[in-house]
Short mmCIF file of C-alpha atoms in Angstrom, two decimals:
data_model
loop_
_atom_site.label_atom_id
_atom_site.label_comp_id
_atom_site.label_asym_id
_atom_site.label_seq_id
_atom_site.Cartn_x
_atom_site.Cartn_y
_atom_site.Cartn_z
CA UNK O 281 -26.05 12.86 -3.86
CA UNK O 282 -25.39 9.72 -1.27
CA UNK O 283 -22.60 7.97 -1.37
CA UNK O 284 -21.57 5.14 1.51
CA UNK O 285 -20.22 6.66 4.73
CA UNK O 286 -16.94 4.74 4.87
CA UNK O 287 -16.04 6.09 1.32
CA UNK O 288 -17.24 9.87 2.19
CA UNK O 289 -15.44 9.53 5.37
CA UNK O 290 -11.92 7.95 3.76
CA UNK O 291 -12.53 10.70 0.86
CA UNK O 292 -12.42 13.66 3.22
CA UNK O 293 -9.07 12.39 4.46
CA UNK O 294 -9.55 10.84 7.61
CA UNK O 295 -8.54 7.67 7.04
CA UNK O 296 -9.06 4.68 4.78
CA UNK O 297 -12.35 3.11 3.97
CA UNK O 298 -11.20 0.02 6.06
CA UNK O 299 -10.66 2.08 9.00
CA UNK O 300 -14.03 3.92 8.94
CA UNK O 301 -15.68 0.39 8.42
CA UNK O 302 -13.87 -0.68 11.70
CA UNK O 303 -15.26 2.28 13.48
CA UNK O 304 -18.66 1.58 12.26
CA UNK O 305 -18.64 -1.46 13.36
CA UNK O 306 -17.19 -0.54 17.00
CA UNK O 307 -20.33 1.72 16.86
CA UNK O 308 -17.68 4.65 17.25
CA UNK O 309 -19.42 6.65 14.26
CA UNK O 310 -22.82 8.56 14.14
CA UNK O 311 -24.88 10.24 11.62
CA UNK O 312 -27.23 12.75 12.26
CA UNK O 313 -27.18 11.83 16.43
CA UNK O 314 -27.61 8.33 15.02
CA UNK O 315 -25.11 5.37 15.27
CA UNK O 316 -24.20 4.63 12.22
CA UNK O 317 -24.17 0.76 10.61
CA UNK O 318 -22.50 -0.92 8.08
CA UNK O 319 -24.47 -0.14 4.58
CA UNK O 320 -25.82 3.33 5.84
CA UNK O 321 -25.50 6.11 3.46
CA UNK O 322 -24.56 10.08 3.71
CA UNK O 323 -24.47 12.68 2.02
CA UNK O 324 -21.94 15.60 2.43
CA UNK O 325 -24.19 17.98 4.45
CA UNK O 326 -25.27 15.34 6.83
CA UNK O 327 -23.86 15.76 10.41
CA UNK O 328 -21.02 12.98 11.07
CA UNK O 329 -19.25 12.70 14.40
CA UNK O 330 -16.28 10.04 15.23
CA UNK O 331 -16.28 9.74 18.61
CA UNK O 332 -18.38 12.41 19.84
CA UNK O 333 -16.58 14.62 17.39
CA UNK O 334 -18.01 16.06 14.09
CA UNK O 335 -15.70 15.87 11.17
CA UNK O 336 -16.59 17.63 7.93
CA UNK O 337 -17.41 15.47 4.94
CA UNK O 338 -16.92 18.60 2.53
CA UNK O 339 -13.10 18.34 2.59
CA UNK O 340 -12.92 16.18 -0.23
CA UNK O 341 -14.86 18.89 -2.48
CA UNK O 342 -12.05 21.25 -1.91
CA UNK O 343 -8.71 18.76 -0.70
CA UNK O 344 -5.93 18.53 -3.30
CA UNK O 345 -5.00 14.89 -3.59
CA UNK O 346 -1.59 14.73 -2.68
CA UNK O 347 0.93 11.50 -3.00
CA UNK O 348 4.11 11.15 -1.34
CA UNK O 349 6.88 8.50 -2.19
CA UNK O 350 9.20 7.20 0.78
CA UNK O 351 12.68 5.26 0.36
CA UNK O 352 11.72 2.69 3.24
CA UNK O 353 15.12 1.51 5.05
CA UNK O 354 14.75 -1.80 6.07
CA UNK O 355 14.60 -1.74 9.97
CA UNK O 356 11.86 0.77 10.32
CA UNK O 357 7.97 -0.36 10.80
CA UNK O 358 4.99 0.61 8.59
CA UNK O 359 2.87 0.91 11.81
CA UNK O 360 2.17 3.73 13.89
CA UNK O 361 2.65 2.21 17.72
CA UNK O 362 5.13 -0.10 18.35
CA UNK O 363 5.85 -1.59 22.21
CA UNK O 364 9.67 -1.90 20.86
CA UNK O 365 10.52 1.90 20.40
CA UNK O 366 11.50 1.10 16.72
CA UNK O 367 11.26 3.64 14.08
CA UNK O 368 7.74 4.31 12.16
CA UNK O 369 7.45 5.18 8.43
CA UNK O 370 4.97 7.96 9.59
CA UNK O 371 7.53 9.44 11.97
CA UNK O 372 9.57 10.44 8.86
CA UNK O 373 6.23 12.17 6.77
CA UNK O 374 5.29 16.04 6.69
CA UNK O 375 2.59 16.88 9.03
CA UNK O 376 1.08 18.99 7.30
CA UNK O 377 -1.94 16.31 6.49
CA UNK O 378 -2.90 12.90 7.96
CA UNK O 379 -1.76 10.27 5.52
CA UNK O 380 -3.18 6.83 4.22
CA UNK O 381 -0.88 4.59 3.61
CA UNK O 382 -0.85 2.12 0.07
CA UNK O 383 -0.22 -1.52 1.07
CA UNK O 384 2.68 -2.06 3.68
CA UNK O 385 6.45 -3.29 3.39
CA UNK O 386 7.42 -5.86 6.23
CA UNK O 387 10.16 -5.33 8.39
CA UNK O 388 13.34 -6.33 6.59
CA UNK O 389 11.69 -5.08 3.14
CA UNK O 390 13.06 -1.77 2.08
CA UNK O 391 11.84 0.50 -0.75
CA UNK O 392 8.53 2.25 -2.58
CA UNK O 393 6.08 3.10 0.18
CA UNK O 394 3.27 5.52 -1.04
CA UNK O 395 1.15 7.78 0.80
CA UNK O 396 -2.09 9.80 -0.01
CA UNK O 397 -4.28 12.28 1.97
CA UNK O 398 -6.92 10.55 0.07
CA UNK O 399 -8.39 7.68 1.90
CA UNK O 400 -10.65 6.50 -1.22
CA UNK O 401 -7.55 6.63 -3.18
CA UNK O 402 -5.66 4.63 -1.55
CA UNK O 403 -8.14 1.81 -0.68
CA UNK O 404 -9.06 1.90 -4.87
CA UNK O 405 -4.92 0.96 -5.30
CA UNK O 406 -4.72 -1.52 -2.88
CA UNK O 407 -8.20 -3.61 -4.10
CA UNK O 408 -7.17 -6.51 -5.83
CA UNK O 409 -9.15 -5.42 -8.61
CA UNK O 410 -7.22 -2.62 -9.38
CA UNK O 411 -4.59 -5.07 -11.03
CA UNK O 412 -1.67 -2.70 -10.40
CA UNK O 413 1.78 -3.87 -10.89
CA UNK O 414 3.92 -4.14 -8.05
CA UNK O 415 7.58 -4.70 -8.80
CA UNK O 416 10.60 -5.75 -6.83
CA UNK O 417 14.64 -6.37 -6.60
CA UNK O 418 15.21 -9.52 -5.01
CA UNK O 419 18.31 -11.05 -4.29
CA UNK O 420 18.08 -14.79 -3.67
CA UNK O 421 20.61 -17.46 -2.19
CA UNK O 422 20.74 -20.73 -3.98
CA UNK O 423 21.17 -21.88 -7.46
CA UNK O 424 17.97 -20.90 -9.73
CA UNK O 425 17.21 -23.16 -12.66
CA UNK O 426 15.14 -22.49 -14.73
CA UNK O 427 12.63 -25.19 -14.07
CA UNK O 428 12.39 -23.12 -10.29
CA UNK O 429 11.75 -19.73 -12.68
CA UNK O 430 9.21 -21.00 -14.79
CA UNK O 431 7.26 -22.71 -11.74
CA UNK O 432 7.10 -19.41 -9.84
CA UNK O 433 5.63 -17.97 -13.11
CA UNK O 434 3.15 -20.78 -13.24
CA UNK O 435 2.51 -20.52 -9.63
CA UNK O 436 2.62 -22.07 -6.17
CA UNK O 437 0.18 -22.78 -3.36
CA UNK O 438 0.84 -20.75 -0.49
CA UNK O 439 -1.27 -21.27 2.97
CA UNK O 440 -3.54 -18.29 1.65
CA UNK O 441 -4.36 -19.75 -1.45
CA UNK O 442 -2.57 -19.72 -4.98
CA UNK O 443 -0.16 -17.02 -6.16
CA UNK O 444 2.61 -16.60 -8.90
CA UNK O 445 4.91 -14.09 -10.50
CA UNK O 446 3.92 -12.35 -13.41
CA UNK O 447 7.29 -11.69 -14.76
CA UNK O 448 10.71 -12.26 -13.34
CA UNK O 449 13.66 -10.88 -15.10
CA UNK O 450 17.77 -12.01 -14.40
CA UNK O 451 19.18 -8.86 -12.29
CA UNK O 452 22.72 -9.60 -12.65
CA UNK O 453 25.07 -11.42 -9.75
CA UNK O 454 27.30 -14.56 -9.41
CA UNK O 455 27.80 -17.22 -6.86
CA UNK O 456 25.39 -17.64 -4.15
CA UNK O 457 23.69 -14.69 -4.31
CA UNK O 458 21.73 -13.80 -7.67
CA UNK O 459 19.62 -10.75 -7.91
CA UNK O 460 15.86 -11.26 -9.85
CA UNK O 461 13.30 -8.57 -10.79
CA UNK O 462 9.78 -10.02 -10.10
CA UNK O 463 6.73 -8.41 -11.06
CA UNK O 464 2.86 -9.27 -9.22
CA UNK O 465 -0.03 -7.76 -9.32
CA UNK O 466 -1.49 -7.78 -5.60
CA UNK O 467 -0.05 -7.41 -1.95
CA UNK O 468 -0.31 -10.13 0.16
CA UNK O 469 1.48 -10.61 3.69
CA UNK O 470 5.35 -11.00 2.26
CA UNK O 471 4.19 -12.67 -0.88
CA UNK O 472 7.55 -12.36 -2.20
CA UNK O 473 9.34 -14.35 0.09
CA UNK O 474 7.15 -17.01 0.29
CA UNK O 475 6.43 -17.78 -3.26
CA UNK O 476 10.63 -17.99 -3.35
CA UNK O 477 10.66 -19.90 0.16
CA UNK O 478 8.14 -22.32 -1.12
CA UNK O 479 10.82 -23.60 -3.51
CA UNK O 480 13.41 -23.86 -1.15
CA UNK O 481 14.74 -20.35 -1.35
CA UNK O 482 15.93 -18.13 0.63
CA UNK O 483 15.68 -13.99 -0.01
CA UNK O 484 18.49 -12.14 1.35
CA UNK O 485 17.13 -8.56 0.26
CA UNK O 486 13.95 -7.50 -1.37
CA UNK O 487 13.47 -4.34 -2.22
CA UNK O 488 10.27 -2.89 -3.95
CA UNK O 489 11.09 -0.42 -7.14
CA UNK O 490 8.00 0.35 -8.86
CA UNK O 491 4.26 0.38 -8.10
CA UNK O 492 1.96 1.24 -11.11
CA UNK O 493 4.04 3.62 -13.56
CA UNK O 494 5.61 5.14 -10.29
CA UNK O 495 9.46 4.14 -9.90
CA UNK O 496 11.70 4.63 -6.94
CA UNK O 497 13.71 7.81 -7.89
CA UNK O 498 17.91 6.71 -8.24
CA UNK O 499 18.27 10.13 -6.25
CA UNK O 500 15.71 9.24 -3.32
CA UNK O 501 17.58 9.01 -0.22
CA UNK O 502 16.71 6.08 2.25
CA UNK O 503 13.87 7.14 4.84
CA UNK O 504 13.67 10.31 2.32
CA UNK O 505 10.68 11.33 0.97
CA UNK O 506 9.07 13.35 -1.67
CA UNK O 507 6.22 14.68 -3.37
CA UNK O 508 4.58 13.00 -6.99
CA UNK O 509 4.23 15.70 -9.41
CA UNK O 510 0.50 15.96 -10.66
CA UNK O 511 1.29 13.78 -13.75
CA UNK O 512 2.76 10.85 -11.73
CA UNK O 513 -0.91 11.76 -9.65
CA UNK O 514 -2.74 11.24 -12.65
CA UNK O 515 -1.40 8.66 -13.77
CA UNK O 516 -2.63 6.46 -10.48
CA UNK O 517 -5.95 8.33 -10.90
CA UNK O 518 -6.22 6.57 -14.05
CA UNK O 519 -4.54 3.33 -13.25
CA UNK O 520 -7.90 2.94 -10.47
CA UNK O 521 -10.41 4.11 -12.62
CA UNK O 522 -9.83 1.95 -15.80
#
């Protein structure tokens, strides 16, 4: 059975399908002594080298899909190189495996990251067309009326195009400062901020609590992580295959 090489590639665990369609395109990828192109199909047995070195496509047969949850503190970078010396989510994972990260959190955003040794996986949970839920604690300066709720629900033009909240709930506070749950359902470049800037906002914390059915444990330490048991695994299986 083919399948394309990016997704046989990501499924193995080397990376996400994006990254493997990068390489591709750098011409960094053959099959069978060939150079591989964009489109160009595998199959498990073929012979598959990255950079002169052959990687085997079979993992995924026999690879346990594993998921870890971080506590992001805000401060540290979801990148892996940085010229500033700051701290890296990946510096804080087991290395036991090489892990694909699920959508980022910018710098001053703190919270749910998730991580899978399952490239495919995690490139099926960040599509748009996955429609998963991505929820977060946000606490705003400035008085909210009502009028500013229900236009974020109906939606604002950002630079990128349209967007809108799905749901936003009252999360308790007083004065200046209010605290709002918001709910969308994709992951644009701080989304959050700017749908809340756009009316004249400003977001003094944002913090994401829940991706999917997955919540940030109470009892999750910051820059702590840990392992999703098989039925919280399952249950983002089936959220991406729906």
């Amino acid at each position: 059975m083919t399948e394309r090489l990016q997704k046989l590639i990501a499924s193995a665990g080397y990376g996400s399908r994006r990254w493997a369609e990068r390489l591709i395109e750098q011409g960094r990828i053959e099959v069978n002594n060939k150079t591989a192109r964009i489109g160009d199909k595998a199959e498990i047995t073929d012979y598959v080298k990255i950079d002169g070195r052959k990687i085997d496509l079979s993992r995924y047969l026999e690879q346990e899909i594993k998921v870890i949850i971080l506590n992001k503190q805000a401060g540290v970078i979801c990148s892996n190189l940085d010229d500033k010396g700051r701290k890296s989510v990946y510096s804080l994972l087991p290395k036991e495996s090489r892990w694909v990260m699920v959508g980022r959190l910018d710098l001053n955003t703190s919270g749910l990251l998730l991580f899978t040794n399952n490239g495919d996986l995690a490139n099926k949970l960040m599509h748009p067309s996955s429609q998963i839920d991505r929820e977060y604690a946000v606490r705003v300066l400035g008085q909210v009326e009502n009028e500013d709720l229900k236009q974020l629900i109906q939606g604002v033009e950002l630079d990128d195009g349209f967007a809108k909240f799905n749901q936003i709930t009252f999360g308790g506070g007083q004065g200046a400062n209010r605290w709002y749950k918001v709910v969308l359902k994709e992951g644009r470049k701080r989304e959050v901020r700017r749908l809340w800037e756009a009316l004249g906002f400003k977001v003094s914390r944002l913090i994401r609590i829940r991706f999917g059915e997955i919540r940030l444990p109470d009892n999750l330490k910051a820059n702590q992580y840990d392992y999703l048991k098989p039925g919280q695994v399952k249950s983002l299986l089936d959220a991406v295959e729906r």
